[in-house]
Amino acid sequence: MPMPDVQAIHTVLKTLYPDALCSLEYGGDPWRLLIAARLSAQCTDERVNIVCVPLFEKYPDAAAMAEAEISEVEEIVRPCGLFRTKAQSCVAMSKIVAEEYGGRVPETMEELLALPGVGRKIANLILGDCFGQPGIVADTHCIRICGRLGFYDESQKDPLKVERILSEIVPREEQAAWCHRMVLFGRDVCSARNPKCESCPVREWCAHGKQNPGS
């Protein structure tokens, strides 16, 4: 099966979502995005944004959270789920940022991956949104939609493979925006359980849509 027309798809999505920004509210602060992204695992961005208001009021920067009692952080982030693990990694990564980087979040993939609780998805988010570097955030929306479109075998659901494929075909300067548009498109149209194929604006380039003409 031929590769879908990534430029055509992105042109449509740019028209639908001209201001493709991260759904997490972090005020332009890389450390706050780092914390919010860690809390977002298996949790909605909307809930994370609510929880982060009191969290950042109490711990406004990496230095403050580095000195936090983990039990107090746990109580604040409890609504995000997996609160013990998340609190531990938030405090641990803040200590490293504060003590080894002077409070500034590092700007390389290698350094970001060395932080507790940070995987490639979070690292690419930080690199793209905060430092203007290319990076594919292979979250559940991106994996699902790109599989349906036909960029890779839909059954694999392999985030690293998705990242590698899209890194080659999505223009470097568009990669961060592409991923944010995937999230918005996934919520509005290409949802996990009930995709709106009949009204999908990119259906003509979509492998799933072509194979399911009656949907």
PDB file of C-alpha atoms in Angstrom:
ATOM      1  CA  MET A   1       0.000   0.000   0.000  1.00  0.00           C
ATOM      2  CA  PRO A   2       1.444   3.402  -0.968  1.00  0.00           C
ATOM      3  CA  MET A   3       2.299   5.915   1.766  1.00  0.00           C
ATOM      4  CA  PRO A   4      -0.505   8.459   2.345  1.00  0.00           C
ATOM      5  CA  ASP A   5       0.033  12.035   1.204  1.00  0.00           C
ATOM      6  CA  VAL A   6       1.352  13.525   4.428  1.00  0.00           C
ATOM      7  CA  GLN A   7       1.499  17.045   2.991  1.00  0.00           C
ATOM      8  CA  ALA A   8      -2.124  16.954   1.861  1.00  0.00           C
ATOM      9  CA  ILE A   9      -3.261  15.607   5.214  1.00  0.00           C
ATOM     10  CA  HIS A  10      -1.301  18.206   7.132  1.00  0.00           C
ATOM     11  CA  THR A  11      -2.636  21.014   4.941  1.00  0.00           C
ATOM     12  CA  VAL A  12      -6.181  19.995   5.850  1.00  0.00           C
ATOM     13  CA  LEU A  13      -5.354  19.689   9.536  1.00  0.00           C
ATOM     14  CA  LYS A  14      -3.609  23.084   9.521  1.00  0.00           C
ATOM     15  CA  THR A  15      -6.801  24.595   8.149  1.00  0.00           C
ATOM     16  CA  LEU A  16      -8.884  22.878  10.830  1.00  0.00           C
ATOM     17  CA  TYR A  17      -6.475  23.646  13.660  1.00  0.00           C
ATOM     18  CA  PRO A  18      -4.393  26.701  12.752  1.00  0.00           C
ATOM     19  CA  ASP A  19      -3.283  27.293  16.329  1.00  0.00           C
ATOM     20  CA  ALA A  20      -2.057  23.837  17.269  1.00  0.00           C
ATOM     21  CA  LEU A  21      -0.775  24.233  20.801  1.00  0.00           C
ATOM     22  CA  CYS A  22      -0.114  21.815  23.609  1.00  0.00           C
ATOM     23  CA  SER A  23      -3.247  21.124  25.653  1.00  0.00           C
ATOM     24  CA  LEU A  24      -1.219  21.201  28.849  1.00  0.00           C
ATOM     25  CA  GLU A  25      -1.038  24.654  30.425  1.00  0.00           C
ATOM     26  CA  TYR A  26       2.517  25.471  31.440  1.00  0.00           C
ATOM     27  CA  GLY A  27       2.988  29.180  30.833  1.00  0.00           C
ATOM     28  CA  GLY A  28       6.023  28.702  28.611  1.00  0.00           C
ATOM     29  CA  ASP A  29       8.064  27.160  31.455  1.00  0.00           C
ATOM     30  CA  PRO A  30       9.847  23.937  30.337  1.00  0.00           C
ATOM     31  CA  TRP A  31       9.977  22.574  33.884  1.00  0.00           C
ATOM     32  CA  ARG A  32       6.239  23.017  34.329  1.00  0.00           C
ATOM     33  CA  LEU A  33       5.603  21.239  31.039  1.00  0.00           C
ATOM     34  CA  LEU A  34       7.908  18.452  32.179  1.00  0.00           C
ATOM     35  CA  ILE A  35       5.886  18.007  35.378  1.00  0.00           C
ATOM     36  CA  ALA A  36       2.511  18.307  33.638  1.00  0.00           C
ATOM     37  CA  ALA A  37       3.516  15.809  30.980  1.00  0.00           C
ATOM     38  CA  ARG A  38       4.581  13.311  33.656  1.00  0.00           C
ATOM     39  CA  LEU A  39       1.227  13.709  35.406  1.00  0.00           C
ATOM     40  CA  SER A  40      -0.670  13.222  32.142  1.00  0.00           C
ATOM     41  CA  ALA A  41       0.155   9.510  31.881  1.00  0.00           C
ATOM     42  CA  GLN A  42      -3.197   7.683  31.881  1.00  0.00           C
ATOM     43  CA  CYS A  43      -4.907  10.936  32.784  1.00  0.00           C
ATOM     44  CA  THR A  44      -6.663  13.646  30.794  1.00  0.00           C
ATOM     45  CA  ASP A  45      -4.914  16.926  30.074  1.00  0.00           C
ATOM     46  CA  GLU A  46      -7.954  18.732  31.470  1.00  0.00           C
ATOM     47  CA  ARG A  47      -7.544  17.080  34.859  1.00  0.00           C
ATOM     48  CA  VAL A  48      -3.796  17.676  34.855  1.00  0.00           C
ATOM     49  CA  ASN A  49      -4.343  21.383  34.202  1.00  0.00           C
ATOM     50  CA  ILE A  50      -6.684  21.575  37.201  1.00  0.00           C
ATOM     51  CA  VAL A  51      -4.274  19.725  39.482  1.00  0.00           C
ATOM     52  CA  CYS A  52      -1.295  21.796  38.371  1.00  0.00           C
ATOM     53  CA  VAL A  53      -2.828  25.032  39.645  1.00  0.00           C
ATOM     54  CA  PRO A  54      -2.347  24.210  43.366  1.00  0.00           C
ATOM     55  CA  LEU A  55       0.770  22.172  42.601  1.00  0.00           C
ATOM     56  CA  PHE A  56       2.602  25.082  40.991  1.00  0.00           C
ATOM     57  CA  GLU A  57       1.297  27.519  43.586  1.00  0.00           C
ATOM     58  CA  LYS A  58       3.036  25.466  46.265  1.00  0.00           C
ATOM     59  CA  TYR A  59       6.047  24.472  44.159  1.00  0.00           C
ATOM     60  CA  PRO A  60       6.639  27.218  41.574  1.00  0.00           C
ATOM     61  CA  ASP A  61       9.928  25.883  40.241  1.00  0.00           C
ATOM     62  CA  ALA A  62      12.313  22.934  40.243  1.00  0.00           C
ATOM     63  CA  ALA A  63      14.183  24.164  43.328  1.00  0.00           C
ATOM     64  CA  ALA A  64      10.989  24.313  45.366  1.00  0.00           C
ATOM     65  CA  MET A  65       9.806  20.857  44.323  1.00  0.00           C
ATOM     66  CA  ALA A  66      13.277  19.427  44.887  1.00  0.00           C
ATOM     67  CA  GLU A  67      12.785  20.185  48.593  1.00  0.00           C
ATOM     68  CA  ALA A  68       9.203  18.893  48.729  1.00  0.00           C
ATOM     69  CA  GLU A  69       7.942  16.125  50.965  1.00  0.00           C
ATOM     70  CA  ILE A  70       6.821  13.386  48.604  1.00  0.00           C
ATOM     71  CA  SER A  71       3.744  12.684  50.717  1.00  0.00           C
ATOM     72  CA  GLU A  72       2.579  16.296  50.243  1.00  0.00           C
ATOM     73  CA  VAL A  73       3.084  16.106  46.489  1.00  0.00           C
ATOM     74  CA  GLU A  74       1.183  12.807  46.463  1.00  0.00           C
ATOM     75  CA  GLU A  75      -1.857  14.418  48.053  1.00  0.00           C
ATOM     76  CA  ILE A  76      -1.974  17.166  45.438  1.00  0.00           C
ATOM     77  CA  VAL A  77      -1.483  14.909  42.411  1.00  0.00           C
ATOM     78  CA  ARG A  78      -3.715  12.089  43.699  1.00  0.00           C
ATOM     79  CA  PRO A  79      -6.554  12.963  41.258  1.00  0.00           C
ATOM     80  CA  CYS A  80      -4.214  12.212  38.327  1.00  0.00           C
ATOM     81  CA  GLY A  81      -3.914   8.542  39.289  1.00  0.00           C
ATOM     82  CA  LEU A  82      -0.697   6.577  39.863  1.00  0.00           C
ATOM     83  CA  PHE A  83      -0.005   9.391  42.309  1.00  0.00           C
ATOM     84  CA  ARG A  84       2.770   7.728  44.308  1.00  0.00           C
ATOM     85  CA  THR A  85       4.893   6.917  41.266  1.00  0.00           C
ATOM     86  CA  LYS A  86       4.204  10.285  39.674  1.00  0.00           C
ATOM     87  CA  ALA A  87       5.021  12.224  42.841  1.00  0.00           C
ATOM     88  CA  GLN A  88       8.285  10.352  43.298  1.00  0.00           C
ATOM     89  CA  SER A  89       9.445  10.978  39.752  1.00  0.00           C
ATOM     90  CA  CYS A  90       8.370  14.653  39.831  1.00  0.00           C
ATOM     91  CA  VAL A  91      10.424  15.292  42.954  1.00  0.00           C
ATOM     92  CA  ALA A  92      13.368  13.215  41.711  1.00  0.00           C
ATOM     93  CA  MET A  93      13.512  14.899  38.298  1.00  0.00           C
ATOM     94  CA  SER A  94      13.207  18.312  39.940  1.00  0.00           C
ATOM     95  CA  LYS A  95      16.206  17.573  42.143  1.00  0.00           C
ATOM     96  CA  ILE A  96      18.293  16.737  39.100  1.00  0.00           C
ATOM     97  CA  VAL A  97      17.123  19.821  37.203  1.00  0.00           C
ATOM     98  CA  ALA A  98      17.778  22.047  40.216  1.00  0.00           C
ATOM     99  CA  GLU A  99      21.096  20.573  41.299  1.00  0.00           C
ATOM    100  CA  GLU A 100      22.720  19.527  38.033  1.00  0.00           C
ATOM    101  CA  TYR A 101      21.262  22.060  35.586  1.00  0.00           C
ATOM    102  CA  GLY A 102      20.786  25.120  37.749  1.00  0.00           C
ATOM    103  CA  GLY A 103      17.004  24.930  37.448  1.00  0.00           C
ATOM    104  CA  ARG A 104      16.990  24.844  33.648  1.00  0.00           C
ATOM    105  CA  VAL A 105      15.524  21.838  31.857  1.00  0.00           C
ATOM    106  CA  PRO A 106      18.156  20.200  29.619  1.00  0.00           C
ATOM    107  CA  GLU A 107      17.804  20.564  25.861  1.00  0.00           C
ATOM    108  CA  THR A 108      18.991  17.213  24.523  1.00  0.00           C
ATOM    109  CA  MET A 109      17.197  13.892  24.133  1.00  0.00           C
ATOM    110  CA  GLU A 110      19.941  12.040  26.005  1.00  0.00           C
ATOM    111  CA  GLU A 111      19.790  14.329  29.027  1.00  0.00           C
ATOM    112  CA  LEU A 112      15.991  14.355  29.129  1.00  0.00           C
ATOM    113  CA  LEU A 113      15.782  10.553  28.979  1.00  0.00           C
ATOM    114  CA  ALA A 114      18.085  10.378  31.998  1.00  0.00           C
ATOM    115  CA  LEU A 115      15.464  12.164  34.127  1.00  0.00           C
ATOM    116  CA  PRO A 116      13.221   9.897  36.265  1.00  0.00           C
ATOM    117  CA  GLY A 117       9.866   9.223  34.620  1.00  0.00           C
ATOM    118  CA  VAL A 118      10.815  10.717  31.253  1.00  0.00           C
ATOM    119  CA  GLY A 119      10.480   8.624  28.105  1.00  0.00           C
ATOM    120  CA  ARG A 120      10.753   9.553  24.454  1.00  0.00           C
ATOM    121  CA  LYS A 121       7.210  10.906  24.279  1.00  0.00           C
ATOM    122  CA  ILE A 122       7.795  13.471  27.031  1.00  0.00           C
ATOM    123  CA  ALA A 123      11.307  14.238  25.790  1.00  0.00           C
ATOM    124  CA  ASN A 124      10.072  14.961  22.263  1.00  0.00           C
ATOM    125  CA  LEU A 125       7.285  17.140  23.655  1.00  0.00           C
ATOM    126  CA  ILE A 126       9.798  19.238  25.608  1.00  0.00           C
ATOM    127  CA  LEU A 127      12.234  19.471  22.698  1.00  0.00           C
ATOM    128  CA  GLY A 128       9.539  20.506  20.229  1.00  0.00           C
ATOM    129  CA  ASP A 129       7.406  22.850  22.312  1.00  0.00           C
ATOM    130  CA  CYS A 130      10.060  24.471  24.471  1.00  0.00           C
ATOM    131  CA  PHE A 131      13.213  24.398  22.382  1.00  0.00           C
ATOM    132  CA  GLY A 132      11.973  24.391  18.782  1.00  0.00           C
ATOM    133  CA  GLN A 133      13.637  21.105  17.920  1.00  0.00           C
ATOM    134  CA  PRO A 134      12.073  18.449  15.694  1.00  0.00           C
ATOM    135  CA  GLY A 135      10.394  15.631  17.550  1.00  0.00           C
ATOM    136  CA  ILE A 136       7.425  13.316  17.075  1.00  0.00           C
ATOM    137  CA  VAL A 137       5.305  12.849  20.188  1.00  0.00           C
ATOM    138  CA  ALA A 138       3.961   9.349  19.591  1.00  0.00           C
ATOM    139  CA  ASP A 139       1.037   9.398  22.004  1.00  0.00           C
ATOM    140  CA  THR A 140      -2.081   7.260  21.746  1.00  0.00           C
ATOM    141  CA  HIS A 141      -3.830   9.653  19.352  1.00  0.00           C
ATOM    142  CA  CYS A 142      -0.848   9.873  17.028  1.00  0.00           C
ATOM    143  CA  ILE A 143      -0.300   6.099  17.041  1.00  0.00           C
ATOM    144  CA  ARG A 144      -3.971   5.310  16.393  1.00  0.00           C
ATOM    145  CA  ILE A 145      -4.549   7.896  13.678  1.00  0.00           C
ATOM    146  CA  CYS A 146      -1.319   7.302  11.793  1.00  0.00           C
ATOM    147  CA  GLY A 147      -2.042   3.578  11.821  1.00  0.00           C
ATOM    148  CA  ARG A 148      -5.514   4.169  10.413  1.00  0.00           C
ATOM    149  CA  LEU A 149      -4.192   6.563   7.795  1.00  0.00           C
ATOM    150  CA  GLY A 150      -1.787   3.869   6.618  1.00  0.00           C
ATOM    151  CA  PHE A 151       1.625   5.193   7.610  1.00  0.00           C
ATOM    152  CA  TYR A 152       2.354   1.826   9.219  1.00  0.00           C
ATOM    153  CA  ASP A 153       0.642  -1.460  10.130  1.00  0.00           C
ATOM    154  CA  GLU A 154      -2.310  -0.433  12.282  1.00  0.00           C
ATOM    155  CA  SER A 155      -2.060  -3.584  14.410  1.00  0.00           C
ATOM    156  CA  GLN A 156       1.494  -2.898  15.608  1.00  0.00           C
ATOM    157  CA  LYS A 157       0.843   0.129  17.823  1.00  0.00           C
ATOM    158  CA  ASP A 158       4.576   0.628  18.242  1.00  0.00           C
ATOM    159  CA  PRO A 159       5.381   4.202  19.419  1.00  0.00           C
ATOM    160  CA  LEU A 160       9.066   4.021  18.486  1.00  0.00           C
ATOM    161  CA  LYS A 161       8.263   2.785  14.979  1.00  0.00           C
ATOM    162  CA  VAL A 162       5.667   5.544  14.556  1.00  0.00           C
ATOM    163  CA  GLU A 163       8.197   8.117  15.713  1.00  0.00           C
ATOM    164  CA  ARG A 164      10.821   6.888  13.266  1.00  0.00           C
ATOM    165  CA  ILE A 165       8.444   6.746  10.308  1.00  0.00           C
ATOM    166  CA  LEU A 166       6.934  10.182  10.904  1.00  0.00           C
ATOM    167  CA  SER A 167      10.314  11.737  11.610  1.00  0.00           C
ATOM    168  CA  GLU A 168      11.268  10.887   8.036  1.00  0.00           C
ATOM    169  CA  ILE A 169       8.142  12.186   6.287  1.00  0.00           C
ATOM    170  CA  VAL A 170       6.820  15.090   8.390  1.00  0.00           C
ATOM    171  CA  PRO A 171       8.862  18.280   7.792  1.00  0.00           C
ATOM    172  CA  ARG A 172      11.131  18.954  10.767  1.00  0.00           C
ATOM    173  CA  GLU A 173       9.672  22.396  11.392  1.00  0.00           C
ATOM    174  CA  GLU A 174       6.135  20.968  11.425  1.00  0.00           C
ATOM    175  CA  GLN A 175       6.628  17.965  13.702  1.00  0.00           C
ATOM    176  CA  ALA A 176       5.525  19.517  16.993  1.00  0.00           C
ATOM    177  CA  ALA A 177       2.423  21.066  15.421  1.00  0.00           C
ATOM    178  CA  TRP A 178       1.623  17.826  13.567  1.00  0.00           C
ATOM    179  CA  CYS A 179       1.421  15.937  16.853  1.00  0.00           C
ATOM    180  CA  HIS A 180      -0.768  18.555  18.533  1.00  0.00           C
ATOM    181  CA  ARG A 181      -3.103  18.468  15.548  1.00  0.00           C
ATOM    182  CA  MET A 182      -3.255  14.670  15.832  1.00  0.00           C
ATOM    183  CA  VAL A 183      -4.490  15.055  19.411  1.00  0.00           C
ATOM    184  CA  LEU A 184      -7.176  17.562  18.449  1.00  0.00           C
ATOM    185  CA  PHE A 185      -8.222  15.549  15.409  1.00  0.00           C
ATOM    186  CA  GLY A 186      -8.338  12.385  17.514  1.00  0.00           C
ATOM    187  CA  ARG A 187     -10.674  13.992  20.012  1.00  0.00           C
ATOM    188  CA  ASP A 188     -12.942  15.614  17.437  1.00  0.00           C
ATOM    189  CA  VAL A 189     -13.066  13.123  14.549  1.00  0.00           C
ATOM    190  CA  CYS A 190     -10.847  10.053  14.687  1.00  0.00           C
ATOM    191  CA  SER A 191     -11.738   8.800  18.145  1.00  0.00           C
ATOM    192  CA  ALA A 192     -10.724   5.371  19.357  1.00  0.00           C
ATOM    193  CA  ARG A 193     -14.162   3.758  19.482  1.00  0.00           C
ATOM    194  CA  ASN A 194     -16.378   5.725  17.122  1.00  0.00           C
ATOM    195  CA  PRO A 195     -14.387   7.481  14.398  1.00  0.00           C
ATOM    196  CA  LYS A 196     -16.497   9.815  12.247  1.00  0.00           C
ATOM    197  CA  CYS A 197     -15.307   8.351   8.956  1.00  0.00           C
ATOM    198  CA  GLU A 198     -18.393   9.516   7.060  1.00  0.00           C
ATOM    199  CA  SER A 199     -17.513  13.174   7.684  1.00  0.00           C
ATOM    200  CA  CYS A 200     -13.732  12.869   7.936  1.00  0.00           C
ATOM    201  CA  PRO A 201     -11.938  15.659   6.020  1.00  0.00           C
ATOM    202  CA  VAL A 202      -8.901  13.452   5.267  1.00  0.00           C
ATOM    203  CA  ARG A 203     -10.764  10.293   4.323  1.00  0.00           C
ATOM    204  CA  GLU A 204      -9.595  10.346   0.705  1.00  0.00           C
ATOM    205  CA  TRP A 205      -6.015   9.721   1.924  1.00  0.00           C
ATOM    206  CA  CYS A 206      -6.955   7.299   4.705  1.00  0.00           C
ATOM    207  CA  ALA A 207      -6.360   3.556   4.357  1.00  0.00           C
ATOM    208  CA  HIS A 208      -8.917   2.752   7.065  1.00  0.00           C
ATOM    209  CA  GLY A 209     -11.531   4.966   5.440  1.00  0.00           C
ATOM    210  CA  LYS A 210     -10.991   3.403   2.017  1.00  0.00           C
ATOM    211  CA  GLN A 211     -11.330  -0.096   3.450  1.00  0.00           C
ATOM    212  CA  ASN A 212     -14.529   0.807   5.266  1.00  0.00           C
ATOM    213  CA  PRO A 213     -16.545   2.778   2.695  1.00  0.00           C
ATOM    214  CA  GLY A 214     -19.838   2.240   4.476  1.00  0.00           C
ATOM    215  CA  SER A 215     -18.714   3.618   7.807  1.00  0.00           C
TER     216      SER A 215
END
